[in-house]
Amino acid sequence: MIVTDRRTLWTVVVALVAAGFFLRSAISLHSYSGQNRPPMYGDFEAQRHWQEVTVNLPVADWYRNTSDNDLQYWGLDYPPLTAYHSYLVGSWARLFHNESFVALHASRGISTQDHKQFMRNTVFLVDALLYVPAILYATHTVRKRLATVNGPQIDWLVPAMAVLFPGQILIDNGHFQYNNVSLALCALAVGAILNKRTLSGAVLFCLALNYKQMELYHALPFFFYLLGNCFEEPHVPGGGLRWLLSGTRNLVRLGTIVLVTFAILWLPWLGSLASVGQLVHRIFPVARGVFEDKVSNVWCVVNVVVKLRNFPNTTMAAVCLVCTLLAVLPSGLHLLVHRTTSHRSFLYSLAVTALGFFLFSFQVHEKSILLAALPVTLLLPLEPLAAWWFLQLATFSMLPLLHKDGLTLGYIGSTLIILTLPRIARAFAPSRKLKPSSFYDVLDLRAFVPPGVSGHWMGAALVGLFYLSLLGQVVLMGAFLYLPSPVHLPFLYPLAISAYSCGHFVLFYVYFNYRQFCGTGCS
């Protein structure tokens, strides 16, 4: 079957979306975070408990420790938009399903099949109404505005990888979270920016940031792009003073819209400085430590040699802040200064900055790699091979967490699906040159390398390194699943997976920096 016309392409996209929802449904049949594991039960219970709190307590008590809201038991620690979402889902449960799902105190640890199905459906609904349309819209916008790798095989491959990315499916539909909300809002914001609807993009990103504070991973590129956009017009009649006044007016209008958006969302707490302070304290808890579990970032690897958790949290927070800024500011400043390639630089800066935050910032979770995966997903039309490799590696980096949640088979199955996509995509290419005619042709992925790189030694190196990387993942996964850890090194294999993944992420960070700074003239 050859994708040669728009109607056929849209038929394929619809089939892919259906396949994406089928995969999400299959993953949702697995266990979830903390299932049958008292006393805290895991992230599934955290999301349910926030529904219980928001529908039973006054808004003023959502973030406060009270007799009915023990903050030590999954206290609400995300921004207001998450709380409002929890309230809507909890109200839906109470009014149209079963009040026992959110009964105050009595519902803790509920694990009935009806409740599991209800919770799974709420994630599926967000995927259907928000996340999948947003990610398809954003990747389509990137292809339309900026794509440098074209052809029917790319037309097919980009939506396939975006919809079937295992990391998001396994975490939201398996482990259980609502990352799909903030990621979708951010993707819509990027799409709006690329379509030159900057004010709409600013509002959408404010909504994303007010759903999950981890959207700070994407904040600096938005800040630098929007700041530069305010002063974009160099030929304002009247000279430099008029240009400055025009840019200042744009900046004031943008700042007002951002402040109004925040004010509306934070309105219930703005009447008291103490309430605002408590909300900020809950959103940014310094006491938790520099990282959690075996996360694939620099600090977890360094901790093998230097026990970072022996240092005061405030000291480590300051060190992380400095290191993160050093890692991300060059990309942001490049975006601010180089206006002629701003859209392209904006996408690369999003990937670089999110990776910089993941590698060096304070309080990083394994699941935070999804924040770097979003801009890399949007880079699929520009970097099919590198983005596909990154997405596959991002999922692998979470293997210890997924295994703990009983999602190992789901991980293997969904990973095998995404690994076959480029091979299948080649069958859709009308050019005989791209059709596999030998075993070597099947393995050759240079058709998915950007033109500026494919004719360079870097193109062949990327393909070779991809297969070497994949071999290492298979070896580490086999050891993790089947070889007992040494008694004196009980976390050897999870740590090896984290270090292996971290090494990859550092190299991706360097590569995306190179691609941003070198521009379209890479050769």
PDB file of N, CA and C in Angstrom, residues 131 134-143 146-147 158 162 183-184 186-191 194 218 222 346-348 350-351 372-383 387 391:
ATOM      1  N   TYR A 131      -5.198  15.002  24.421  1.00  0.00           N
ATOM      2  CA  TYR A 131      -3.797  14.697  24.147  1.00  0.00           C
ATOM      3  C   TYR A 131      -3.543  14.290  22.694  1.00  0.00           C
ATOM      4  N   ALA A 134      -4.090  17.096  20.243  1.00  0.00           N
ATOM      5  CA  ALA A 134      -3.064  18.135  20.415  1.00  0.00           C
ATOM      6  C   ALA A 134      -1.735  17.711  19.810  1.00  0.00           C
ATOM      7  N   ILE A 135      -1.330  16.461  20.043  1.00  0.00           N
ATOM      8  CA  ILE A 135      -0.033  16.015  19.556  1.00  0.00           C
ATOM      9  C   ILE A 135      -0.047  15.872  18.032  1.00  0.00           C
ATOM     10  N   LEU A 136      -1.183  15.464  17.465  1.00  0.00           N
ATOM     11  CA  LEU A 136      -1.291  15.392  16.004  1.00  0.00           C
ATOM     12  C   LEU A 136      -1.284  16.785  15.390  1.00  0.00           C
ATOM     13  N   TYR A 137      -1.994  17.709  16.029  1.00  0.00           N
ATOM     14  CA  TYR A 137      -2.012  19.094  15.543  1.00  0.00           C
ATOM     15  C   TYR A 137      -0.618  19.700  15.582  1.00  0.00           C
ATOM     16  N   ALA A 138       0.092  19.506  16.679  1.00  0.00           N
ATOM     17  CA  ALA A 138       1.408  20.120  16.839  1.00  0.00           C
ATOM     18  C   ALA A 138       2.425  19.537  15.850  1.00  0.00           C
ATOM     19  N   THR A 139       2.453  18.203  15.710  1.00  0.00           N
ATOM     20  CA  THR A 139       3.410  17.603  14.769  1.00  0.00           C
ATOM     21  C   THR A 139       3.062  17.958  13.329  1.00  0.00           C
ATOM     22  N   HIS A 140       1.761  18.037  13.031  1.00  0.00           N
ATOM     23  CA  HIS A 140       1.355  18.451  11.678  1.00  0.00           C
ATOM     24  C   HIS A 140       1.803  19.883  11.403  1.00  0.00           C
ATOM     25  N   THR A 141       1.679  20.759  12.410  1.00  0.00           N
ATOM     26  CA  THR A 141       2.097  22.147  12.253  1.00  0.00           C
ATOM     27  C   THR A 141       3.599  22.244  12.014  1.00  0.00           C
ATOM     28  N   VAL A 142       4.373  21.437  12.747  1.00  0.00           N
ATOM     29  CA  VAL A 142       5.824  21.429  12.548  1.00  0.00           C
ATOM     30  C   VAL A 142       6.152  20.982  11.128  1.00  0.00           C
ATOM     31  N   ARG A 143       5.498  19.928  10.668  1.00  0.00           N
ATOM     32  CA  ARG A 143       5.750  19.441   9.299  1.00  0.00           C
ATOM     33  C   ARG A 143       5.403  20.515   8.273  1.00  0.00           C
ATOM     34  N   LEU A 146       8.045  23.660   9.040  1.00  0.00           N
ATOM     35  CA  LEU A 146       9.488  23.547   9.184  1.00  0.00           C
ATOM     36  C   LEU A 146      10.117  22.277   8.639  1.00  0.00           C
ATOM     37  N   ALA A 147       9.340  21.309   8.213  1.00  0.00           N
ATOM     38  CA  ALA A 147       9.893  19.982   7.932  1.00  0.00           C
ATOM     39  C   ALA A 147      11.049  20.042   6.942  1.00  0.00           C
ATOM     40  N   VAL A 158       5.472  10.027  11.263  1.00  0.00           N
ATOM     41  CA  VAL A 158       5.370  11.040  12.316  1.00  0.00           C
ATOM     42  C   VAL A 158       4.119  10.859  13.173  1.00  0.00           C
ATOM     43  N   ALA A 162       4.070   9.568  17.181  1.00  0.00           N
ATOM     44  CA  ALA A 162       3.495  10.503  18.151  1.00  0.00           C
ATOM     45  C   ALA A 162       2.358   9.860  18.937  1.00  0.00           C
ATOM     46  N   LEU A 183       0.949  17.967  29.065  1.00  0.00           N
ATOM     47  CA  LEU A 183       1.687  17.775  27.818  1.00  0.00           C
ATOM     48  C   LEU A 183       0.864  18.234  26.619  1.00  0.00           C
ATOM     49  N   ALA A 184      -0.435  17.965  26.651  1.00  0.00           N
ATOM     50  CA  ALA A 184      -1.306  18.396  25.551  1.00  0.00           C
ATOM     51  C   ALA A 184      -1.401  19.916  25.498  1.00  0.00           C
ATOM     52  N   CYS A 186       0.794  22.050  26.530  1.00  0.00           N
ATOM     53  CA  CYS A 186       2.080  22.545  26.039  1.00  0.00           C
ATOM     54  C   CYS A 186       2.200  22.342  24.532  1.00  0.00           C
ATOM     55  N   ALA A 187       1.779  21.194  24.036  1.00  0.00           N
ATOM     56  CA  ALA A 187       1.830  20.927  22.596  1.00  0.00           C
ATOM     57  C   ALA A 187       0.953  21.921  21.830  1.00  0.00           C
ATOM     58  N   LEU A 188      -0.227  22.218  22.364  1.00  0.00           N
ATOM     59  CA  LEU A 188      -1.099  23.211  21.742  1.00  0.00           C
ATOM     60  C   LEU A 188      -0.450  24.588  21.753  1.00  0.00           C
ATOM     61  N   ALA A 189       0.246  24.895  22.845  1.00  0.00           N
ATOM     62  CA  ALA A 189       0.941  26.181  22.931  1.00  0.00           C
ATOM     63  C   ALA A 189       2.027  26.279  21.868  1.00  0.00           C
ATOM     64  N   VAL A 190       2.784  25.194  21.662  1.00  0.00           N
ATOM     65  CA  VAL A 190       3.817  25.186  20.625  1.00  0.00           C
ATOM     66  C   VAL A 190       3.185  25.365  19.250  1.00  0.00           C
ATOM     67  N   GLY A 191       2.087  24.654  19.003  1.00  0.00           N
ATOM     68  CA  GLY A 191       1.397  24.796  17.726  1.00  0.00           C
ATOM     69  C   GLY A 191       0.930  26.220  17.490  1.00  0.00           C
ATOM     70  N   LEU A 194       3.964  28.402  16.567  1.00  0.00           N
ATOM     71  CA  LEU A 194       4.407  28.183  15.191  1.00  0.00           C
ATOM     72  C   LEU A 194       3.444  28.785  14.188  1.00  0.00           C
ATOM     73  N   HIS A 218       9.930  23.571  30.284  1.00  0.00           N
ATOM     74  CA  HIS A 218       9.722  24.186  28.973  1.00  0.00           C
ATOM     75  C   HIS A 218       9.631  25.704  29.043  1.00  0.00           C
ATOM     76  N   PHE A 222       9.913  29.333  26.010  1.00  0.00           N
ATOM     77  CA  PHE A 222       8.724  30.166  25.810  1.00  0.00           C
ATOM     78  C   PHE A 222       9.025  31.613  26.189  1.00  0.00           C
ATOM     79  N   PHE A 346      13.372  27.443  18.355  1.00  0.00           N
ATOM     80  CA  PHE A 346      12.427  27.286  19.463  1.00  0.00           C
ATOM     81  C   PHE A 346      12.208  25.809  19.780  1.00  0.00           C
ATOM     82  N   LEU A 347      12.005  24.995  18.755  1.00  0.00           N
ATOM     83  CA  LEU A 347      11.782  23.565  18.981  1.00  0.00           C
ATOM     84  C   LEU A 347      13.020  22.890  19.566  1.00  0.00           C
ATOM     85  N   TYR A 348      14.173  23.185  18.999  1.00  0.00           N
ATOM     86  CA  TYR A 348      15.395  22.584  19.533  1.00  0.00           C
ATOM     87  C   TYR A 348      15.675  23.075  20.949  1.00  0.00           C
ATOM     88  N   LEU A 350      13.487  23.907  23.170  1.00  0.00           N
ATOM     89  CA  LEU A 350      12.591  23.175  24.066  1.00  0.00           C
ATOM     90  C   LEU A 350      13.176  21.825  24.455  1.00  0.00           C
ATOM     91  N   ALA A 351      13.728  21.112  23.465  1.00  0.00           N
ATOM     92  CA  ALA A 351      14.323  19.801  23.740  1.00  0.00           C
ATOM     93  C   ALA A 351      15.574  19.937  24.599  1.00  0.00           C
ATOM     94  N   ALA A 372      10.865  15.915  28.572  1.00  0.00           N
ATOM     95  CA  ALA A 372      11.824  16.040  27.467  1.00  0.00           C
ATOM     96  C   ALA A 372      11.306  15.334  26.222  1.00  0.00           C
ATOM     97  N   ALA A 373      10.541  14.267  26.422  1.00  0.00           N
ATOM     98  CA  ALA A 373      10.030  13.502  25.279  1.00  0.00           C
ATOM     99  C   ALA A 373       9.031  14.311  24.453  1.00  0.00           C
ATOM    100  N   LEU A 374       8.298  15.237  25.087  1.00  0.00           N
ATOM    101  CA  LEU A 374       7.314  16.001  24.319  1.00  0.00           C
ATOM    102  C   LEU A 374       7.970  16.834  23.215  1.00  0.00           C
ATOM    103  N   PRO A 375       8.925  17.736  23.527  1.00  0.00           N
ATOM    104  CA  PRO A 375       9.533  18.489  22.422  1.00  0.00           C
ATOM    105  C   PRO A 375      10.276  17.602  21.433  1.00  0.00           C
ATOM    106  N   VAL A 376      10.830  16.489  21.894  1.00  0.00           N
ATOM    107  CA  VAL A 376      11.486  15.581  20.954  1.00  0.00           C
ATOM    108  C   VAL A 376      10.449  14.952  20.026  1.00  0.00           C
ATOM    109  N   THR A 377       9.269  14.656  20.542  1.00  0.00           N
ATOM    110  CA  THR A 377       8.177  14.165  19.694  1.00  0.00           C
ATOM    111  C   THR A 377       7.848  15.190  18.611  1.00  0.00           C
ATOM    112  N   LEU A 378       7.832  16.467  18.994  1.00  0.00           N
ATOM    113  CA  LEU A 378       7.531  17.515  18.023  1.00  0.00           C
ATOM    114  C   LEU A 378       8.661  17.685  17.012  1.00  0.00           C
ATOM    115  N   LEU A 379       9.851  17.202  17.347  1.00  0.00           N
ATOM    116  CA  LEU A 379      10.976  17.245  16.415  1.00  0.00           C
ATOM    117  C   LEU A 379      10.953  16.083  15.411  1.00  0.00           C
ATOM    118  N   LEU A 380      10.006  15.182  15.541  1.00  0.00           N
ATOM    119  CA  LEU A 380       9.956  14.026  14.641  1.00  0.00           C
ATOM    120  C   LEU A 380       9.990  14.411  13.160  1.00  0.00           C
ATOM    121  N   PRO A 381       9.256  15.456  12.728  1.00  0.00           N
ATOM    122  CA  PRO A 381       9.344  15.808  11.306  1.00  0.00           C
ATOM    123  C   PRO A 381      10.713  16.321  10.883  1.00  0.00           C
ATOM    124  N   LEU A 382      11.496  16.834  11.828  1.00  0.00           N
ATOM    125  CA  LEU A 382      12.834  17.348  11.516  1.00  0.00           C
ATOM    126  C   LEU A 382      13.921  16.313  11.761  1.00  0.00           C
ATOM    127  N   GLU A 383      13.707  15.459  12.744  1.00  0.00           N
ATOM    128  CA  GLU A 383      14.730  14.495  13.187  1.00  0.00           C
ATOM    129  C   GLU A 383      14.107  13.108  13.381  1.00  0.00           C
ATOM    130  N   ALA A 387      14.798  11.438  16.981  1.00  0.00           N
ATOM    131  CA  ALA A 387      13.631  11.540  17.853  1.00  0.00           C
ATOM    132  C   ALA A 387      13.081  10.156  18.185  1.00  0.00           C
ATOM    133  N   LEU A 391      12.832   8.612  21.960  1.00  0.00           N
ATOM    134  CA  LEU A 391      11.566   8.179  22.559  1.00  0.00           C
ATOM    135  C   LEU A 391      11.659   6.731  23.035  1.00  0.00           C
TER     136      LEU A 391
END
